[in-house]
Amino acid sequence: MITLDLPPQIEQHIIERAEQKSLTVNELILQWANQDKKNNSILLTDFVKTLPNRSHIGDGLAIQKALRDEWD
């Protein structure tokens, strides 16, 4: 069992989403976790955050190379 300390508006949002899908909150969270586990892809925005800062690499070629390598 896990206890989460969520802001009230987030808690209410989760409860409403569960009700919309006719699920309990536990079932909804398990569904989200299983969906996330199946989806091993990474968002482009998350990948870009891992790239070196443009000011540290000069002309940006390292970022371009990293992006090309990611999609090979």
Coordinates of N, CA, C and O in Angstrom, one line a residue:
M1 N 0.8 -1.2 0.0 CA 0.0 0.0 0.0 C 0.9 1.2 0.0 O 1.9 1.3 0.6
I2 N 0.4 2.2 -0.7 CA 1.2 3.5 -0.8 C 0.2 4.7 -0.5 O -0.9 4.6 -0.9
T3 N 0.8 5.6 0.2 CA 0.0 6.8 0.5 C 0.6 8.0 -0.3 O 1.8 8.2 -0.2
L4 N -0.3 8.7 -1.0 CA 0.2 9.8 -1.8 C -0.3 11.1 -1.1 O -1.5 11.2 -0.7
D5 N 0.5 12.1 -1.1 CA 0.2 13.4 -0.6 C -0.1 14.3 -1.8 O 0.8 15.0 -2.3
L6 N -1.3 14.3 -2.3 CA -1.6 15.0 -3.6 C -2.4 16.3 -3.2 O -3.2 16.3 -2.3
P7 N -2.2 17.3 -4.0 CA -3.1 18.5 -3.8 C -4.6 18.1 -4.1 O -4.8 17.3 -4.9
P8 N -5.5 18.8 -3.4 CA -6.9 18.5 -3.5 C -7.4 18.5 -5.0 O -8.2 17.6 -5.3
Q9 N -7.0 19.4 -5.8 CA -7.5 19.5 -7.2 C -7.0 18.3 -8.0 O -7.7 17.8 -8.8
I10 N -5.8 17.8 -7.7 CA -5.3 16.6 -8.4 C -6.1 15.3 -7.9 O -6.5 14.5 -8.7
E11 N -6.3 15.3 -6.6 CA -7.0 14.1 -6.1 C -8.4 14.1 -6.7 O -8.9 13.0 -7.1
Q12 N -9.1 15.2 -6.8 CA -10.4 15.3 -7.4 C -10.4 14.9 -8.8 O -11.3 14.2 -9.3
H13 N -9.4 15.3 -9.6 CA -9.3 15.0 -11.0 C -9.2 13.5 -11.1 O -9.8 12.9 -12.0
I14 N -8.3 12.8 -10.3 CA -8.2 11.4 -10.4 C -9.5 10.7 -10.1 O -9.9 9.7 -10.8
I15 N -10.2 11.1 -9.1 CA -11.5 10.5 -8.7 C -12.5 10.7 -9.8 O -13.2 9.7 -10.2
E16 N -12.5 11.9 -10.4 CA -13.4 12.1 -11.6 C -13.1 11.2 -12.8 O -14.0 10.6 -13.4
R17 N -11.8 11.1 -13.1 CA -11.4 10.2 -14.2 C -11.8 8.7 -13.9 O -12.3 8.0 -14.8
A18 N -11.6 8.3 -12.7 CA -12.0 6.9 -12.3 C -13.5 6.7 -12.5 O -13.9 5.7 -13.0
E19 N -14.3 7.7 -12.0 CA -15.7 7.6 -12.1 C -16.2 7.6 -13.6 O -17.1 6.8 -14.0
Q20 N -15.5 8.4 -14.4 CA -15.9 8.4 -15.8 C -15.7 7.1 -16.5 O -16.4 6.7 -17.4
K21 N -14.7 6.4 -16.1 CA -14.3 5.0 -16.6 C -15.0 3.9 -15.9 O -14.7 2.7 -16.1
S22 N -15.8 4.2 -14.9 CA -16.4 3.2 -14.0 C -15.4 2.3 -13.3 O -15.6 1.1 -13.3
L23 N -14.4 2.9 -12.8 CA -13.3 2.2 -12.2 C -13.1 2.8 -10.8 O -13.5 3.9 -10.5
T24 N -12.5 2.0 -9.9 CA -12.0 2.5 -8.6 C -10.8 3.3 -8.9 O -10.1 3.1 -9.9
V25 N -10.4 4.1 -7.9 CA -9.1 4.9 -8.1 C -8.0 3.9 -8.2 O -7.1 4.1 -9.0
N26 N -8.0 2.8 -7.4 CA -6.9 1.8 -7.5 C -6.8 1.2 -8.9 O -5.7 1.1 -9.4
E27 N -8.0 0.9 -9.4 CA -8.0 0.3 -10.8 C -7.5 1.2 -11.8 O -6.7 0.8 -12.7
L28 N -7.8 2.5 -11.7 CA -7.4 3.5 -12.6 C -5.9 3.7 -12.6 O -5.2 3.7 -13.6
I29 N -5.3 3.7 -11.4 CA -3.9 3.9 -11.2 C -3.1 2.7 -11.7 O -2.1 2.8 -12.4
L30 N -3.7 1.5 -11.5 CA -3.1 0.3 -12.0 C -3.1 0.3 -13.5 O -2.2 -0.1 -14.2
Q31 N -4.2 0.7 -14.1 CA -4.3 0.8 -15.6 C -3.3 1.8 -16.1 O -2.6 1.5 -17.1
W32 N -3.1 2.9 -15.5 CA -2.1 3.9 -15.9 C -0.7 3.3 -15.8 O 0.1 3.4 -16.7
A33 N -0.4 2.6 -14.7 CA 0.9 2.0 -14.5 C 1.2 0.9 -15.6 O 2.3 0.9 -16.1
N34 N 0.2 0.1 -15.8 CA 0.4 -1.0 -16.8 C 0.5 -0.4 -18.2 O 1.3 -0.9 -19.0
Q35 N -0.2 0.7 -18.5 CA -0.1 1.3 -19.8 C 1.3 1.9 -20.0 O 1.9 1.8 -21.0
D36 N 1.8 2.6 -18.9 CA 3.1 3.2 -19.0 C 4.2 2.1 -19.1 O 5.2 2.3 -19.8
K37 N 4.0 1.0 -18.5 CA 5.0 -0.1 -18.6 C 5.0 -0.7 -20.0 O 6.1 -1.0 -20.5
K38 N 3.9 -0.7 -20.7 CA 3.9 -1.2 -22.0 C 4.5 -0.2 -23.0 O 5.0 -0.6 -24.0
N39 N 4.3 1.0 -22.7 CA 4.8 2.1 -23.6 C 6.2 2.5 -23.2 O 6.4 3.4 -22.4
N40 N 7.2 1.8 -23.8 CA 8.6 2.1 -23.4 C 9.2 3.3 -24.2 O 10.3 3.6 -24.0
S41 N 8.4 4.0 -25.0 CA 8.9 5.1 -25.8 C 9.1 6.3 -24.8 O 8.5 6.4 -23.8
I42 N 9.9 7.2 -25.3 CA 10.2 8.4 -24.5 C 9.7 9.6 -25.3 O 9.7 9.6 -26.5
L43 N 9.2 10.5 -24.6 CA 8.7 11.8 -25.3 C 9.9 12.6 -25.8 O 10.9 12.6 -25.2
L44 N 9.7 13.2 -26.9 CA 10.7 14.0 -27.5 C 11.2 15.1 -26.5 O 12.4 15.4 -26.4
T45 N 10.2 15.7 -25.8 CA 10.6 16.7 -24.8 C 11.5 16.2 -23.7 O 12.4 16.9 -23.3
D46 N 11.2 15.0 -23.3 CA 12.1 14.4 -22.2 C 13.5 14.1 -22.8 O 14.4 14.2 -22.1
F47 N 13.5 13.6 -24.0 CA 14.8 13.3 -24.6 C 15.6 14.6 -24.8 O 16.8 14.6 -24.5
V48 N 15.0 15.7 -25.2 CA 15.7 16.9 -25.5 C 16.3 17.5 -24.2 O 17.4 18.0 -24.1
K49 N 15.6 17.2 -23.1 CA 16.1 17.7 -21.8 C 17.4 17.0 -21.4 O 18.2 17.6 -20.6
T50 N 17.7 15.8 -22.0 CA 19.0 15.1 -21.7 C 20.1 15.6 -22.5 O 21.3 15.3 -22.3
L51 N 19.8 16.4 -23.5 CA 20.9 16.9 -24.5 C 21.7 18.0 -23.8 O 21.2 18.7 -22.9
P52 N 22.9 18.1 -24.3 CA 23.8 19.2 -23.7 C 23.2 20.6 -24.0 O 22.6 20.7 -25.1
N53 N 23.5 21.5 -23.2 CA 23.0 22.9 -23.4 C 23.7 23.4 -24.6 O 24.9 23.2 -24.8
R54 N 23.0 24.1 -25.5 CA 23.5 24.6 -26.7 C 24.7 25.6 -26.5 O 25.7 25.6 -27.2
S55 N 24.7 26.3 -25.4 CA 25.8 27.2 -25.1 C 27.1 26.5 -24.7 O 28.2 27.0 -24.8
H56 N 27.0 25.2 -24.3 CA 28.2 24.5 -23.9 C 28.8 23.7 -25.1 O 29.9 23.2 -25.0
I57 N 28.1 23.6 -26.2 CA 28.6 22.8 -27.3 C 29.0 23.6 -28.5 O 29.3 23.1 -29.6
G58 N 28.8 24.9 -28.5 CA 29.2 25.8 -29.6 C 28.1 25.9 -30.6 O 27.2 26.6 -30.5
D59 N 28.3 25.1 -31.7 CA 27.4 25.4 -32.9 C 26.2 24.4 -32.9 O 25.4 24.5 -33.9
G60 N 25.9 23.6 -32.0 CA 24.7 22.8 -32.0 C 24.8 21.5 -32.7 O 23.8 20.7 -32.8
L61 N 26.0 21.1 -33.3 CA 26.1 19.9 -34.0 C 25.9 18.7 -33.1 O 25.4 17.6 -33.6
A62 N 26.3 18.7 -31.9 CA 26.1 17.6 -31.0 C 24.6 17.3 -30.8 O 24.2 16.1 -30.7
I63 N 23.8 18.3 -30.6 CA 22.4 18.1 -30.5 C 21.8 17.5 -31.8 O 21.0 16.5 -31.7
Q64 N 22.2 18.0 -32.9 CA 21.7 17.4 -34.2 C 22.1 16.0 -34.3 O 21.3 15.1 -34.7
K65 N 23.3 15.6 -34.0 CA 23.8 14.3 -34.1 C 23.1 13.4 -33.1 O 22.7 12.3 -33.4
A66 N 22.9 13.8 -31.9 CA 22.1 13.1 -30.9 C 20.7 12.8 -31.3 O 20.2 11.7 -31.2
L67 N 20.0 13.8 -31.9 CA 18.7 13.6 -32.4 C 18.7 12.6 -33.6 O 17.8 11.7 -33.6
R68 N 19.6 12.6 -34.5 CA 19.7 11.7 -35.6 C 19.9 10.3 -35.0 O 19.3 9.3 -35.5
D69 N 20.8 10.1 -34.1 CA 21.1 8.8 -33.5 C 19.9 8.2 -32.8 O 19.7 7.0 -32.8
E70 N 19.1 9.1 -32.1 CA 18.0 8.6 -31.4 C 16.9 8.0 -32.3 O 16.3 7.0 -32.0
W71 N 16.8 8.5 -33.6 CA 15.8 8.0 -34.5 C 16.3 7.0 -35.5 O 15.6 6.6 -36.4
D72 N 17.5 6.5 -35.3 CA 18.0 5.5 -36.2 C 17.5 4.1 -35.9 O 17.2 3.8 -34.8

